[in-house]
Amino acid sequence: MPQDRKRILIVDEDQLLGEFYSCLLSLQGYIPILATDGECARKIVLGGQNSFALAVIDLLPPTDAYWDLVRLLQQTPSTANMPIMTITGITLSYEELDRIKKCCQAVLVKGSFELTKFKDTVSKLCRC
């Protein structure tokens, strides 16, 4: 369990899944900050009142809004070095997956979601 209670930004339009991830992360000792969409996440990041150890982003079809959020996280000084974990429920083409892997440190698939893998991946990324 983390000693310093690191904050994790969760971006998921599905309120139930966002709350599920929040609950899992709270139980691990993290402080989850939930944004229900990219615009909400943008306001949180640009508000500058939170520093984050990790962003967990639900990836629906990889739209411009998704890439805008990733670019914002990479270009904002307080989040530029923060790892990004993407969770997706869609089948990605090889090109989409390759593009995501270039800017995200982990990609998990909802269809084969494993609680242990989720926890281990979060723990690993938050140590970096």
CSV table of N, CA and C in Angstrom, one decimal:
chain,number,residue,atom,x,y,z
A,1,MET,N,0.8,-1.2,0.0
A,1,MET,CA,0.0,0.0,0.0
A,1,MET,C,0.9,1.2,0.0
A,2,PRO,N,0.6,2.2,-0.8
A,2,PRO,CA,1.4,3.4,-0.9
A,2,PRO,C,1.5,4.2,0.4
A,3,GLN,N,2.7,4.6,0.7
A,3,GLN,CA,2.9,5.4,1.9
A,3,GLN,C,2.5,6.8,1.8
A,4,ASP,N,2.6,7.4,0.7
A,4,ASP,CA,2.4,8.9,0.5
A,4,ASP,C,1.1,9.2,-0.1
A,5,ARG,N,0.2,8.3,-0.3
A,5,ARG,CA,-1.2,8.5,-0.8
A,5,ARG,C,-1.2,9.3,-2.1
A,6,LYS,N,-0.6,8.7,-3.1
A,6,LYS,CA,-0.5,9.3,-4.4
A,6,LYS,C,-1.9,9.5,-5.0
A,7,ARG,N,-2.1,10.6,-5.8
A,7,ARG,CA,-3.3,10.8,-6.5
A,7,ARG,C,-3.3,10.2,-7.9
A,8,ILE,N,-4.4,9.7,-8.3
A,8,ILE,CA,-4.5,9.1,-9.6
A,8,ILE,C,-5.8,9.7,-10.3
A,9,LEU,N,-5.5,10.2,-11.5
A,9,LEU,CA,-6.6,10.8,-12.3
A,9,LEU,C,-7.3,9.6,-13.1
A,10,ILE,N,-8.6,9.5,-12.9
A,10,ILE,CA,-9.4,8.5,-13.7
A,10,ILE,C,-10.3,9.3,-14.6
A,11,VAL,N,-10.2,8.9,-15.9
A,11,VAL,CA,-11.1,9.5,-16.9
A,11,VAL,C,-12.0,8.4,-17.5
A,12,ASP,N,-13.3,8.4,-17.2
A,12,ASP,CA,-14.1,7.4,-17.7
A,12,ASP,C,-15.6,8.0,-17.8
A,13,GLU,N,-16.1,7.9,-19.0
A,13,GLU,CA,-17.5,8.4,-19.2
A,13,GLU,C,-18.6,7.5,-18.5
A,14,ASP,N,-18.2,6.3,-18.3
A,14,ASP,CA,-19.1,5.3,-17.6
A,14,ASP,C,-19.0,5.5,-16.1
A,15,GLN,N,-20.0,6.2,-15.5
A,15,GLN,CA,-19.9,6.5,-14.1
A,15,GLN,C,-19.6,5.3,-13.2
A,16,LEU,N,-20.3,4.2,-13.5
A,16,LEU,CA,-20.2,3.0,-12.7
A,16,LEU,C,-18.7,2.4,-12.8
A,17,LEU,N,-18.2,2.4,-14.0
A,17,LEU,CA,-16.8,1.9,-14.1
A,17,LEU,C,-15.8,2.9,-13.4
A,18,GLY,N,-16.0,4.2,-13.6
A,18,GLY,CA,-15.2,5.1,-12.9
A,18,GLY,C,-15.2,5.0,-11.4
A,19,GLU,N,-16.4,4.7,-10.9
A,19,GLU,CA,-16.5,4.5,-9.4
A,19,GLU,C,-15.9,3.2,-9.0
A,20,PHE,N,-16.0,2.2,-9.9
A,20,PHE,CA,-15.3,0.9,-9.6
A,20,PHE,C,-13.8,1.0,-9.5
A,21,TYR,N,-13.2,1.7,-10.5
A,21,TYR,CA,-11.8,2.0,-10.5
A,21,TYR,C,-11.4,2.8,-9.3
A,22,SER,N,-12.2,3.8,-9.0
A,22,SER,CA,-11.9,4.6,-7.8
A,22,SER,C,-11.9,3.8,-6.5
A,23,CYS,N,-12.9,2.9,-6.4
A,23,CYS,CA,-13.0,2.1,-5.2
A,23,CYS,C,-11.7,1.2,-5.1
A,24,LEU,N,-11.4,0.5,-6.2
A,24,LEU,CA,-10.2,-0.3,-6.2
A,24,LEU,C,-8.9,0.5,-5.8
A,25,LEU,N,-8.8,1.6,-6.4
A,25,LEU,CA,-7.6,2.5,-6.1
A,25,LEU,C,-7.6,2.9,-4.6
A,26,SER,N,-8.8,3.3,-4.1
A,26,SER,CA,-8.9,3.7,-2.7
A,26,SER,C,-8.5,2.6,-1.8
A,27,LEU,N,-8.9,1.4,-2.1
A,27,LEU,CA,-8.5,0.2,-1.3
A,27,LEU,C,-7.0,-0.1,-1.3
A,28,GLN,N,-6.4,0.4,-2.4
A,28,GLN,CA,-4.9,0.2,-2.5
A,28,GLN,C,-4.2,1.3,-1.8
A,29,GLY,N,-4.9,2.3,-1.3
A,29,GLY,CA,-4.3,3.4,-0.6
A,29,GLY,C,-4.1,4.7,-1.4
A,30,TYR,N,-4.5,4.7,-2.7
A,30,TYR,CA,-4.4,5.9,-3.5
A,30,TYR,C,-5.6,6.8,-3.3
A,31,ILE,N,-5.4,8.0,-3.8
A,31,ILE,CA,-6.5,9.0,-3.8
A,31,ILE,C,-6.9,9.2,-5.3
A,32,PRO,N,-8.1,8.6,-5.6
A,32,PRO,CA,-8.6,8.7,-7.0
A,32,PRO,C,-9.3,10.0,-7.2
A,33,ILE,N,-9.1,10.7,-8.3
A,33,ILE,CA,-9.8,11.9,-8.7
A,33,ILE,C,-10.5,11.5,-10.0
A,34,LEU,N,-11.8,11.5,-10.0
A,34,LEU,CA,-12.6,11.0,-11.1
A,34,LEU,C,-13.1,12.1,-12.0
A,35,ALA,N,-12.8,12.0,-13.3
A,35,ALA,CA,-13.4,12.9,-14.3
A,35,ALA,C,-14.3,12.1,-15.2
A,36,THR,N,-15.5,12.6,-15.5
A,36,THR,CA,-16.4,11.8,-16.3
A,36,THR,C,-16.2,12.0,-17.8
A,37,ASP,N,-15.4,12.9,-18.2
A,37,ASP,CA,-15.0,13.0,-19.6
A,37,ASP,C,-13.8,13.8,-19.8
A,38,GLY,N,-13.3,14.0,-21.0
A,38,GLY,CA,-12.1,14.6,-21.3
A,38,GLY,C,-12.1,16.1,-20.9
A,39,GLU,N,-13.2,16.8,-21.1
A,39,GLU,CA,-13.3,18.2,-20.7
A,39,GLU,C,-13.2,18.4,-19.2
A,40,CYS,N,-13.8,17.5,-18.5
A,40,CYS,CA,-13.7,17.6,-17.0
A,40,CYS,C,-12.2,17.3,-16.6
A,41,ALA,N,-11.6,16.4,-17.2
A,41,ALA,CA,-10.2,16.1,-16.9
A,41,ALA,C,-9.3,17.2,-17.3
A,42,ARG,N,-9.6,17.9,-18.4
A,42,ARG,CA,-8.8,19.1,-18.8
A,42,ARG,C,-8.9,20.2,-17.7
A,43,LYS,N,-10.1,20.4,-17.2
A,43,LYS,CA,-10.3,21.4,-16.2
A,43,LYS,C,-9.5,21.1,-14.9
A,44,ILE,N,-9.5,19.8,-14.6
A,44,ILE,CA,-8.8,19.4,-13.4
A,44,ILE,C,-7.3,19.6,-13.6
A,45,VAL,N,-6.8,19.2,-14.7
A,45,VAL,CA,-5.4,19.3,-15.0
A,45,VAL,C,-4.9,20.8,-15.1
A,46,LEU,N,-5.7,21.6,-15.8
A,46,LEU,CA,-5.4,23.0,-16.0
A,46,LEU,C,-5.6,23.8,-14.7
A,47,GLY,N,-6.4,23.3,-13.8
A,47,GLY,CA,-6.7,23.9,-12.5
A,47,GLY,C,-5.4,23.9,-11.7
A,48,GLY,N,-4.5,23.0,-11.9
A,48,GLY,CA,-3.2,22.9,-11.3
A,48,GLY,C,-3.2,22.7,-9.8
A,49,GLN,N,-4.3,22.3,-9.2
A,49,GLN,CA,-4.4,22.1,-7.8
A,49,GLN,C,-4.0,20.7,-7.4
A,50,ASN,N,-3.9,19.8,-8.4
A,50,ASN,CA,-3.6,18.4,-8.1
A,50,ASN,C,-2.4,18.0,-8.8
A,51,SER,N,-1.6,17.2,-8.1
A,51,SER,CA,-0.5,16.5,-8.8
A,51,SER,C,-0.9,15.1,-8.9
A,52,PHE,N,-0.5,14.4,-9.9
A,52,PHE,CA,-0.9,13.0,-10.1
A,52,PHE,C,0.3,12.1,-10.3
A,53,ALA,N,0.2,10.9,-9.8
A,53,ALA,CA,1.2,9.9,-10.0
A,53,ALA,C,0.9,9.1,-11.3
A,54,LEU,N,-0.4,9.1,-11.8
A,54,LEU,CA,-0.8,8.3,-12.9
A,54,LEU,C,-2.2,8.8,-13.4
A,55,ALA,N,-2.4,8.6,-14.7
A,55,ALA,CA,-3.7,8.8,-15.3
A,55,ALA,C,-4.2,7.5,-15.8
A,56,VAL,N,-5.5,7.1,-15.5
A,56,VAL,CA,-6.1,5.9,-16.0
A,56,VAL,C,-7.2,6.4,-16.9
A,57,ILE,N,-7.1,6.2,-18.2
A,57,ILE,CA,-8.1,6.8,-19.1
A,57,ILE,C,-8.8,5.6,-19.9
A,58,ASP,N,-10.1,5.7,-19.8
A,58,ASP,CA,-10.9,4.8,-20.6
A,58,ASP,C,-10.9,5.2,-22.0
A,59,LEU,N,-10.5,4.3,-22.9
A,59,LEU,CA,-10.4,4.6,-24.3
A,59,LEU,C,-11.6,4.0,-25.0
A,60,LEU,N,-12.5,4.9,-25.5
A,60,LEU,CA,-13.5,4.4,-26.4
A,60,LEU,C,-12.8,4.5,-27.7
A,61,PRO,N,-13.5,4.6,-28.8
A,61,PRO,CA,-12.8,4.8,-30.1
A,61,PRO,C,-11.8,5.9,-29.9
A,62,PRO,N,-10.6,5.7,-30.3
A,62,PRO,CA,-9.5,6.8,-30.1
A,62,PRO,C,-9.8,8.0,-31.0
A,63,THR,N,-10.6,8.9,-30.4
A,63,THR,CA,-11.1,10.1,-31.1
A,63,THR,C,-10.1,11.2,-30.9
A,64,ASP,N,-10.3,12.3,-31.6
A,64,ASP,CA,-9.5,13.5,-31.4
A,64,ASP,C,-9.5,14.0,-29.9
A,65,ALA,N,-10.7,13.9,-29.3
A,65,ALA,CA,-10.8,14.3,-27.9
A,65,ALA,C,-9.8,13.5,-27.0
A,66,TYR,N,-9.7,12.2,-27.3
A,66,TYR,CA,-8.8,11.4,-26.5
A,66,TYR,C,-7.3,11.9,-26.7
A,67,TRP,N,-7.0,12.1,-28.0
A,67,TRP,CA,-5.6,12.5,-28.3
A,67,TRP,C,-5.3,13.9,-27.7
A,68,ASP,N,-6.3,14.8,-27.8
A,68,ASP,CA,-6.2,16.1,-27.2
A,68,ASP,C,-5.9,16.0,-25.7
A,69,LEU,N,-6.5,15.1,-25.0
A,69,LEU,CA,-6.3,14.9,-23.6
A,69,LEU,C,-4.9,14.4,-23.3
A,70,VAL,N,-4.5,13.4,-24.1
A,70,VAL,CA,-3.1,12.8,-24.0
A,70,VAL,C,-2.1,13.9,-24.2
A,71,ARG,N,-2.3,14.7,-25.3
A,71,ARG,CA,-1.3,15.8,-25.6
A,71,ARG,C,-1.3,16.8,-24.5
A,72,LEU,N,-2.5,17.2,-23.9
A,72,LEU,CA,-2.5,18.1,-22.8
A,72,LEU,C,-1.7,17.6,-21.6
A,73,LEU,N,-1.9,16.3,-21.3
A,73,LEU,CA,-1.2,15.7,-20.2
A,73,LEU,C,0.3,15.7,-20.4
A,74,GLN,N,0.7,15.5,-21.7
A,74,GLN,CA,2.2,15.4,-22.0
A,74,GLN,C,2.8,16.8,-22.1
A,75,GLN,N,2.0,17.8,-22.3
A,75,GLN,CA,2.5,19.2,-22.5
A,75,GLN,C,2.4,20.1,-21.2
A,76,THR,N,1.6,19.6,-20.2
A,76,THR,CA,1.4,20.4,-19.0
A,76,THR,C,2.6,20.0,-18.1
A,77,PRO,N,3.3,21.0,-17.6
A,77,PRO,CA,4.5,20.7,-16.8
A,77,PRO,C,4.2,19.8,-15.6
A,78,SER,N,3.1,20.0,-14.9
A,78,SER,CA,2.8,19.1,-13.7
A,78,SER,C,2.4,17.7,-14.1
A,79,THR,N,2.1,17.4,-15.3
A,79,THR,CA,1.7,16.0,-15.7
A,79,THR,C,2.6,15.5,-16.9
A,80,ALA,N,3.6,16.2,-17.3
A,80,ALA,CA,4.4,15.8,-18.5
A,80,ALA,C,5.1,14.5,-18.3
A,81,ASN,N,5.5,14.2,-17.1
A,81,ASN,CA,6.2,12.9,-16.9
A,81,ASN,C,5.4,11.9,-16.2
A,82,MET,N,4.1,12.1,-16.1
A,82,MET,CA,3.2,11.2,-15.5
A,82,MET,C,2.8,10.0,-16.4
A,83,PRO,N,2.9,8.8,-16.0
A,83,PRO,CA,2.5,7.7,-16.8
A,83,PRO,C,1.0,7.7,-17.1
A,84,ILE,N,0.7,7.1,-18.2
A,84,ILE,CA,-0.7,7.0,-18.6
A,84,ILE,C,-1.1,5.5,-18.9
A,85,MET,N,-2.1,5.1,-18.2
A,85,MET,CA,-2.6,3.7,-18.5
A,85,MET,C,-4.0,3.8,-19.2
A,86,THR,N,-4.1,3.2,-20.3
A,86,THR,CA,-5.3,3.2,-21.0
A,86,THR,C,-6.1,1.9,-20.8
A,87,ILE,N,-7.4,2.0,-20.7
A,87,ILE,CA,-8.3,0.8,-20.6
A,87,ILE,C,-9.3,0.9,-21.7
A,88,THR,N,-9.4,-0.1,-22.5
A,88,THR,CA,-10.3,-0.1,-23.6
A,88,THR,C,-11.2,-1.3,-23.7
A,89,GLY,N,-12.4,-1.1,-24.2
A,89,GLY,CA,-13.3,-2.2,-24.4
A,89,GLY,C,-13.5,-2.5,-25.9
A,90,ILE,N,-12.7,-1.8,-26.7
A,90,ILE,CA,-12.9,-2.0,-28.2
A,90,ILE,C,-11.7,-2.8,-28.7
A,91,THR,N,-11.9,-3.3,-29.9
A,91,THR,CA,-10.8,-4.0,-30.6
A,91,THR,C,-10.1,-2.9,-31.4
A,92,LEU,N,-8.8,-2.8,-31.2
A,92,LEU,CA,-8.0,-1.8,-31.9
A,92,LEU,C,-7.3,-2.4,-33.1
A,93,SER,N,-7.1,-1.6,-34.1
A,93,SER,CA,-6.3,-2.1,-35.2
A,93,SER,C,-4.8,-2.1,-34.7
A,94,TYR,N,-4.0,-2.7,-35.5
A,94,TYR,CA,-2.5,-2.7,-35.1
A,94,TYR,C,-2.0,-1.3,-35.1
A,95,GLU,N,-2.4,-0.4,-36.0
A,95,GLU,CA,-1.9,0.9,-36.1
A,95,GLU,C,-2.4,1.7,-34.9
A,96,GLU,N,-3.7,1.6,-34.5
A,96,GLU,CA,-4.2,2.3,-33.3
A,96,GLU,C,-3.5,1.8,-32.0
A,97,LEU,N,-3.3,0.5,-31.9
A,97,LEU,CA,-2.6,0.0,-30.7
A,97,LEU,C,-1.1,0.5,-30.7
A,98,ASP,N,-0.5,0.5,-31.8
A,98,ASP,CA,0.9,1.0,-31.9
A,98,ASP,C,1.0,2.5,-31.5
A,99,ARG,N,0.0,3.3,-32.0
A,99,ARG,CA,0.0,4.7,-31.7
A,99,ARG,C,-0.2,4.9,-30.2
A,100,ILE,N,-1.1,4.1,-29.6
A,100,ILE,CA,-1.4,4.3,-28.2
A,100,ILE,C,-0.2,3.8,-27.3
A,101,LYS,N,0.5,2.8,-27.7
A,101,LYS,CA,1.6,2.3,-27.0
A,101,LYS,C,2.8,3.3,-27.0
A,102,LYS,N,2.8,4.1,-28.0
A,102,LYS,CA,3.9,5.1,-28.1
A,102,LYS,C,3.7,6.2,-27.1
A,103,CYS,N,2.5,6.5,-26.6
A,103,CYS,CA,2.3,7.6,-25.6
A,103,CYS,C,1.7,7.1,-24.3
A,104,CYS,N,1.4,5.8,-24.2
A,104,CYS,CA,0.8,5.3,-22.9
A,104,CYS,C,1.7,4.2,-22.4
A,105,GLN,N,1.9,4.1,-21.2
A,105,GLN,CA,2.8,3.1,-20.6
A,105,GLN,C,2.2,1.8,-20.4
A,106,ALA,N,0.8,1.7,-20.4
A,106,ALA,CA,0.1,0.4,-20.3
A,106,ALA,C,-1.2,0.5,-21.0
A,107,VAL,N,-1.6,-0.6,-21.6
A,107,VAL,CA,-2.9,-0.8,-22.2
A,107,VAL,C,-3.5,-2.0,-21.7
A,108,LEU,N,-4.7,-1.9,-21.0
A,108,LEU,CA,-5.5,-3.0,-20.5
A,108,LEU,C,-6.8,-3.1,-21.3
A,109,VAL,N,-7.3,-4.3,-21.5
A,109,VAL,CA,-8.5,-4.6,-22.3
A,109,VAL,C,-9.6,-5.0,-21.3
A,110,LYS,N,-10.7,-4.3,-21.4
A,110,LYS,CA,-11.8,-4.6,-20.5
A,110,LYS,C,-12.3,-6.0,-20.6
A,111,GLY,N,-12.4,-6.6,-21.8
A,111,GLY,CA,-12.9,-7.9,-22.0
A,111,GLY,C,-12.1,-9.0,-21.3
A,112,SER,N,-10.8,-8.7,-21.0
A,112,SER,CA,-10.0,-9.7,-20.3
A,112,SER,C,-9.4,-9.0,-19.0
A,113,PHE,N,-10.3,-8.2,-18.4
A,113,PHE,CA,-9.9,-7.5,-17.2
A,113,PHE,C,-9.6,-8.4,-16.1
A,114,GLU,N,-8.4,-8.3,-15.5
A,114,GLU,CA,-8.0,-9.1,-14.3
A,114,GLU,C,-7.6,-8.1,-13.2
A,115,LEU,N,-8.3,-8.3,-12.1
A,115,LEU,CA,-8.1,-7.4,-10.9
A,115,LEU,C,-6.6,-7.4,-10.5
A,116,THR,N,-5.9,-8.5,-10.5
A,116,THR,CA,-4.5,-8.5,-10.0
A,116,THR,C,-3.7,-7.8,-11.0
A,117,LYS,N,-3.9,-8.0,-12.3
A,117,LYS,CA,-3.1,-7.2,-13.3
A,117,LYS,C,-3.3,-5.7,-13.2
A,118,PHE,N,-4.6,-5.3,-13.0
A,118,PHE,CA,-4.9,-3.9,-12.8
A,118,PHE,C,-4.1,-3.3,-11.6
A,119,LYS,N,-4.2,-4.0,-10.5
A,119,LYS,CA,-3.5,-3.5,-9.3
A,119,LYS,C,-2.0,-3.5,-9.5
A,120,ASP,N,-1.4,-4.6,-10.1
A,120,ASP,CA,0.0,-4.7,-10.3
A,120,ASP,C,0.5,-3.6,-11.3
A,121,THR,N,-0.3,-3.3,-12.3
A,121,THR,CA,0.1,-2.3,-13.3
A,121,THR,C,0.1,-0.9,-12.7
A,122,VAL,N,-0.9,-0.6,-11.9
A,122,VAL,CA,-1.0,0.7,-11.2
A,122,VAL,C,0.2,0.8,-10.2
A,123,SER,N,0.4,-0.2,-9.5
A,123,SER,CA,1.5,-0.2,-8.5
A,123,SER,C,2.9,0.1,-9.2
A,124,LYS,N,3.1,-0.7,-10.3
A,124,LYS,CA,4.4,-0.5,-11.1
A,124,LYS,C,4.5,0.9,-11.7
A,125,LEU,N,3.4,1.4,-12.3
A,125,LEU,CA,3.5,2.7,-12.9
A,125,LEU,C,3.7,3.8,-11.8
A,126,CYS,N,3.1,3.7,-10.7
A,126,CYS,CA,3.2,4.7,-9.6
A,126,CYS,C,4.6,4.7,-9.0
A,127,ARG,N,5.3,3.7,-9.1
A,127,ARG,CA,6.7,3.7,-8.6
A,127,ARG,C,7.7,4.4,-9.4
A,128,CYS,N,7.4,4.6,-10.7
A,128,CYS,CA,8.3,5.2,-11.6
A,128,CYS,C,8.5,6.7,-11.3
